Amino acid sequence: MPEPKIEIVRGGPMLVDGLPLGRLRHEGDVWRVERIETPSRTYALCRCGASSEMPLCDRTAPYACFDEQPPTGPEPAPYRWDVPDPTGPPALALKPDGPVRVAGFARITYGDRELSPRDRVSLCRCGESRCQPLCDSSHKVVGYRG
Ligand code: FES
């Protein structure tokens, strides 16, 4: 079985291979991950917020979904969430109206570079972060829904 990985396309989606898709749901005062079925172990998640098939990208290669600018903002502070479990195997979950949380040192590439492995990282899916591909909370400013 190939190693799970996420390939982030500049100006396009994140291509996920081998990480089941989940969505965070708030129950009482805890977050849980609810599984979302995908057609296969590989799928493309929208990173611009404009897809008609959210949360999936509705385009095909070479995508060109949005005009991705080089980072202009500071690196976000370390992420502090605990769901999905950062100490568990690689896992991925969509935060409602927010980023994609990736836990467990999943392998992530962004264009031609590899991100340093982390126990948790939040990846922008609203297209508005000033520190792509990381979430810098700009989704709150722009009122992203997805
Ligand atoms: S999802 Fe885009 S900045 Fe958070």
PDB file of C-alpha atoms and ligand atoms in Angstrom:
ATOM      1  CA  MET A   1       0.000   0.000   0.000  1.00  0.00           C
ATOM      2  CA  PRO A   2       1.538   3.376  -0.983  1.00  0.00           C
ATOM      3  CA  GLU A   3       2.323   5.893   1.769  1.00  0.00           C
ATOM      4  CA  PRO A   4      -0.546   8.355   2.379  1.00  0.00           C
ATOM      5  CA  LYS A   5       0.257  11.789   0.978  1.00  0.00           C
ATOM      6  CA  ILE A   6      -1.156  15.172   0.044  1.00  0.00           C
ATOM      7  CA  GLU A   7       0.082  16.976  -3.053  1.00  0.00           C
ATOM      8  CA  ILE A   8      -0.890  20.649  -3.044  1.00  0.00           C
ATOM      9  CA  VAL A   9      -1.125  22.078  -6.550  1.00  0.00           C
ATOM     10  CA  ARG A  10      -0.240  25.786  -6.782  1.00  0.00           C
ATOM     11  CA  GLY A  11      -3.358  27.597  -7.936  1.00  0.00           C
ATOM     12  CA  GLY A  12      -5.265  24.334  -7.717  1.00  0.00           C
ATOM     13  CA  PRO A  13      -6.613  21.718  -5.329  1.00  0.00           C
ATOM     14  CA  MET A  14      -4.935  19.436  -2.819  1.00  0.00           C
ATOM     15  CA  LEU A  15      -4.645  15.948  -4.232  1.00  0.00           C
ATOM     16  CA  VAL A  16      -5.117  13.470  -1.414  1.00  0.00           C
ATOM     17  CA  ASP A  17      -3.992   9.868  -1.655  1.00  0.00           C
ATOM     18  CA  GLY A  18      -4.710   7.321   1.048  1.00  0.00           C
ATOM     19  CA  LEU A  19      -6.076   9.599   3.792  1.00  0.00           C
ATOM     20  CA  PRO A  20      -9.785   8.974   4.440  1.00  0.00           C
ATOM     21  CA  LEU A  21     -11.857  12.156   4.221  1.00  0.00           C
ATOM     22  CA  GLY A  22     -13.471  13.295   7.444  1.00  0.00           C
ATOM     23  CA  ARG A  23     -15.404  16.310   8.698  1.00  0.00           C
ATOM     24  CA  LEU A  24     -15.292  17.697  12.219  1.00  0.00           C
ATOM     25  CA  ARG A  25     -18.571  17.842  14.069  1.00  0.00           C
ATOM     26  CA  HIS A  26     -19.085  19.563  17.369  1.00  0.00           C
ATOM     27  CA  GLU A  27     -20.975  17.330  19.814  1.00  0.00           C
ATOM     28  CA  GLY A  28     -21.552  18.850  23.212  1.00  0.00           C
ATOM     29  CA  ASP A  29     -18.167  20.309  23.970  1.00  0.00           C
ATOM     30  CA  VAL A  30     -16.038  17.854  22.003  1.00  0.00           C
ATOM     31  CA  TRP A  31     -15.093  17.582  18.339  1.00  0.00           C
ATOM     32  CA  ARG A  32     -15.611  14.281  16.573  1.00  0.00           C
ATOM     33  CA  VAL A  33     -14.611  13.195  13.079  1.00  0.00           C
ATOM     34  CA  GLU A  34     -17.405  12.022  10.825  1.00  0.00           C
ATOM     35  CA  ARG A  35     -16.304   9.991   7.813  1.00  0.00           C
ATOM     36  CA  ILE A  36     -17.251  11.200   4.311  1.00  0.00           C
ATOM     37  CA  GLU A  37     -17.233   8.570   1.571  1.00  0.00           C
ATOM     38  CA  THR A  38     -15.152   9.336  -1.502  1.00  0.00           C
ATOM     39  CA  PRO A  39     -15.231   7.503  -4.836  1.00  0.00           C
ATOM     40  CA  SER A  40     -11.677   6.213  -4.355  1.00  0.00           C
ATOM     41  CA  ARG A  41      -8.621   6.500  -2.095  1.00  0.00           C
ATOM     42  CA  THR A  42      -7.526   9.486  -4.199  1.00  0.00           C
ATOM     43  CA  TYR A  43      -9.546  12.682  -4.377  1.00  0.00           C
ATOM     44  CA  ALA A  44      -9.034  16.415  -4.939  1.00  0.00           C
ATOM     45  CA  LEU A  45     -10.068  18.922  -2.263  1.00  0.00           C
ATOM     46  CA  CYS A  46     -10.988  22.467  -3.294  1.00  0.00           C
ATOM     47  CA  ARG A  47      -8.569  25.191  -2.120  1.00  0.00           C
ATOM     48  CA  CYS A  48     -10.318  28.262  -3.501  1.00  0.00           C
ATOM     49  CA  GLY A  49     -13.892  27.973  -2.217  1.00  0.00           C
ATOM     50  CA  ALA A  50     -15.390  28.276  -5.712  1.00  0.00           C
ATOM     51  CA  SER A  51     -16.096  24.619  -6.542  1.00  0.00           C
ATOM     52  CA  SER A  52     -19.662  23.563  -7.332  1.00  0.00           C
ATOM     53  CA  GLU A  53     -18.899  20.180  -5.734  1.00  0.00           C
ATOM     54  CA  MET A  54     -17.596  21.226  -2.339  1.00  0.00           C
ATOM     55  CA  PRO A  55     -15.571  20.030  -0.593  1.00  0.00           C
ATOM     56  CA  LEU A  56     -14.146  18.426  -3.743  1.00  0.00           C
ATOM     57  CA  CYS A  57     -12.567  20.310  -6.636  1.00  0.00           C
ATOM     58  CA  ASP A  58     -14.779  20.346  -9.740  1.00  0.00           C
ATOM     59  CA  ARG A  59     -11.928  20.845 -12.244  1.00  0.00           C
ATOM     60  CA  THR A  60      -9.375  18.613 -13.898  1.00  0.00           C
ATOM     61  CA  ALA A  61      -5.645  19.071 -14.490  1.00  0.00           C
ATOM     62  CA  PRO A  62      -4.036  21.519 -15.037  1.00  0.00           C
ATOM     63  CA  TYR A  63      -6.724  23.084 -12.764  1.00  0.00           C
ATOM     64  CA  ALA A  64      -5.765  26.817 -12.739  1.00  0.00           C
ATOM     65  CA  CYS A  65      -8.517  27.402 -10.175  1.00  0.00           C
ATOM     66  CA  PHE A  66      -7.150  30.630  -8.726  1.00  0.00           C
ATOM     67  CA  ASP A  67      -4.255  33.054  -8.975  1.00  0.00           C
ATOM     68  CA  GLU A  68      -2.051  31.906  -6.107  1.00  0.00           C
ATOM     69  CA  GLN A  69       0.269  34.625  -4.832  1.00  0.00           C
ATOM     70  CA  PRO A  70       3.549  34.099  -2.940  1.00  0.00           C
ATOM     71  CA  PRO A  71       3.195  34.374   0.854  1.00  0.00           C
ATOM     72  CA  THR A  72       3.022  37.937   2.218  1.00  0.00           C
ATOM     73  CA  GLY A  73       2.054  37.233   5.808  1.00  0.00           C
ATOM     74  CA  PRO A  74       3.879  35.767   8.805  1.00  0.00           C
ATOM     75  CA  GLU A  75       4.028  32.041   9.485  1.00  0.00           C
ATOM     76  CA  PRO A  76       0.993  31.108  11.607  1.00  0.00           C
ATOM     77  CA  ALA A  77       1.546  30.246  15.268  1.00  0.00           C
ATOM     78  CA  PRO A  78       1.793  26.494  15.968  1.00  0.00           C
ATOM     79  CA  TYR A  79      -1.590  24.834  15.646  1.00  0.00           C
ATOM     80  CA  ARG A  80      -3.027  23.645  18.945  1.00  0.00           C
ATOM     81  CA  TRP A  81      -6.022  21.465  18.111  1.00  0.00           C
ATOM     82  CA  ASP A  82      -6.333  17.828  19.258  1.00  0.00           C
ATOM     83  CA  VAL A  83      -8.824  16.354  16.753  1.00  0.00           C
ATOM     84  CA  PRO A  84      -7.922  14.453  14.650  1.00  0.00           C
ATOM     85  CA  ASP A  85      -5.390  12.934  17.041  1.00  0.00           C
ATOM     86  CA  PRO A  86      -1.918  14.395  16.347  1.00  0.00           C
ATOM     87  CA  THR A  87      -0.321  11.346  17.993  1.00  0.00           C
ATOM     88  CA  GLY A  88      -2.194   8.860  15.810  1.00  0.00           C
ATOM     89  CA  PRO A  89      -1.660   7.705  12.253  1.00  0.00           C
ATOM     90  CA  PRO A  90      -1.970  10.245   9.409  1.00  0.00           C
ATOM     91  CA  ALA A  91      -5.535  11.605   9.334  1.00  0.00           C
ATOM     92  CA  LEU A  92      -7.420  14.463   7.729  1.00  0.00           C
ATOM     93  CA  ALA A  93     -10.598  16.346   8.677  1.00  0.00           C
ATOM     94  CA  LEU A  94     -12.379  19.412   7.339  1.00  0.00           C
ATOM     95  CA  LYS A  95     -13.175  22.076   9.886  1.00  0.00           C
ATOM     96  CA  PRO A  96     -16.589  23.549   9.108  1.00  0.00           C
ATOM     97  CA  ASP A  97     -16.138  26.980   7.463  1.00  0.00           C
ATOM     98  CA  GLY A  98     -12.398  26.598   7.967  1.00  0.00           C
ATOM     99  CA  PRO A  99      -9.249  24.730   6.987  1.00  0.00           C
ATOM    100  CA  VAL A 100      -8.296  21.112   6.441  1.00  0.00           C
ATOM    101  CA  ARG A 101      -6.686  19.718   9.546  1.00  0.00           C
ATOM    102  CA  VAL A 102      -3.987  17.151   8.845  1.00  0.00           C
ATOM    103  CA  ALA A 103      -2.618  15.120  11.751  1.00  0.00           C
ATOM    104  CA  GLY A 104       0.039  12.479  12.279  1.00  0.00           C
ATOM    105  CA  PHE A 105       3.035  13.640  10.233  1.00  0.00           C
ATOM    106  CA  ALA A 106       1.352  13.054   6.883  1.00  0.00           C
ATOM    107  CA  ARG A 107       3.601  13.656   3.887  1.00  0.00           C
ATOM    108  CA  ILE A 108       2.671  16.948   2.193  1.00  0.00           C
ATOM    109  CA  THR A 109       4.180  18.565  -0.892  1.00  0.00           C
ATOM    110  CA  TYR A 110       3.463  22.107  -2.100  1.00  0.00           C
ATOM    111  CA  GLY A 111       4.426  22.580  -5.708  1.00  0.00           C
ATOM    112  CA  ASP A 112       7.973  21.256  -5.968  1.00  0.00           C
ATOM    113  CA  ARG A 113       8.830  21.441  -2.263  1.00  0.00           C
ATOM    114  CA  GLU A 114       8.065  19.133   0.613  1.00  0.00           C
ATOM    115  CA  LEU A 115       6.711  20.627   3.845  1.00  0.00           C
ATOM    116  CA  SER A 116       8.543  19.629   6.996  1.00  0.00           C
ATOM    117  CA  PRO A 117       6.579  16.849   8.670  1.00  0.00           C
ATOM    118  CA  ARG A 118       4.430  17.991  11.629  1.00  0.00           C
ATOM    119  CA  ASP A 119       2.134  16.298  14.071  1.00  0.00           C
ATOM    120  CA  ARG A 120      -0.580  18.803  13.078  1.00  0.00           C
ATOM    121  CA  VAL A 121      -1.005  21.329  10.312  1.00  0.00           C
ATOM    122  CA  SER A 122      -4.019  23.297   9.082  1.00  0.00           C
ATOM    123  CA  LEU A 123      -4.159  23.789   5.324  1.00  0.00           C
ATOM    124  CA  CYS A 124      -6.084  26.678   3.775  1.00  0.00           C
ATOM    125  CA  ARG A 125      -9.119  25.807   1.694  1.00  0.00           C
ATOM    126  CA  CYS A 126     -10.652  29.286   1.397  1.00  0.00           C
ATOM    127  CA  GLY A 127      -7.942  30.574  -0.973  1.00  0.00           C
ATOM    128  CA  GLU A 128      -7.385  33.726   1.115  1.00  0.00           C
ATOM    129  CA  SER A 129      -4.467  32.833   3.405  1.00  0.00           C
ATOM    130  CA  ARG A 130      -1.479  35.190   3.145  1.00  0.00           C
ATOM    131  CA  CYS A 131       0.762  32.277   4.039  1.00  0.00           C
ATOM    132  CA  GLN A 132      -0.253  29.559   1.572  1.00  0.00           C
ATOM    133  CA  PRO A 133      -0.602  26.650   1.832  1.00  0.00           C
ATOM    134  CA  LEU A 134      -1.084  27.136   5.604  1.00  0.00           C
ATOM    135  CA  CYS A 135      -4.240  28.496   7.222  1.00  0.00           C
ATOM    136  CA  ASP A 136      -3.628  31.886   8.858  1.00  0.00           C
ATOM    137  CA  SER A 137      -7.281  32.350   9.955  1.00  0.00           C
ATOM    138  CA  SER A 138      -8.106  34.636   7.015  1.00  0.00           C
ATOM    139  CA  HIS A 139     -11.194  32.439   6.473  1.00  0.00           C
ATOM    140  CA  LYS A 140     -12.759  34.208   9.480  1.00  0.00           C
ATOM    141  CA  VAL A 141     -12.124  37.637   7.977  1.00  0.00           C
ATOM    142  CA  VAL A 142     -13.635  36.755   4.610  1.00  0.00           C
ATOM    143  CA  GLY A 143     -16.559  34.771   6.066  1.00  0.00           C
ATOM    144  CA  TYR A 144     -15.679  31.565   4.217  1.00  0.00           C
ATOM    145  CA  ARG A 145     -18.436  28.955   4.140  1.00  0.00           C
ATOM    146  CA  GLY A 146     -17.660  25.386   3.259  1.00  0.00           C
TER     147      GLY A 146
HETATM  148  S1  FES B   1      -8.993  28.238   5.500  1.00  0.00           S
HETATM  149 FE1  FES B   1      -8.032  29.841   4.359  1.00  0.00          FE
HETATM  150  S2  FES B   1      -7.023  31.005   5.901  1.00  0.00           S
HETATM  151 FE2  FES B   1      -8.005  29.403   7.010  1.00  0.00          FE
END
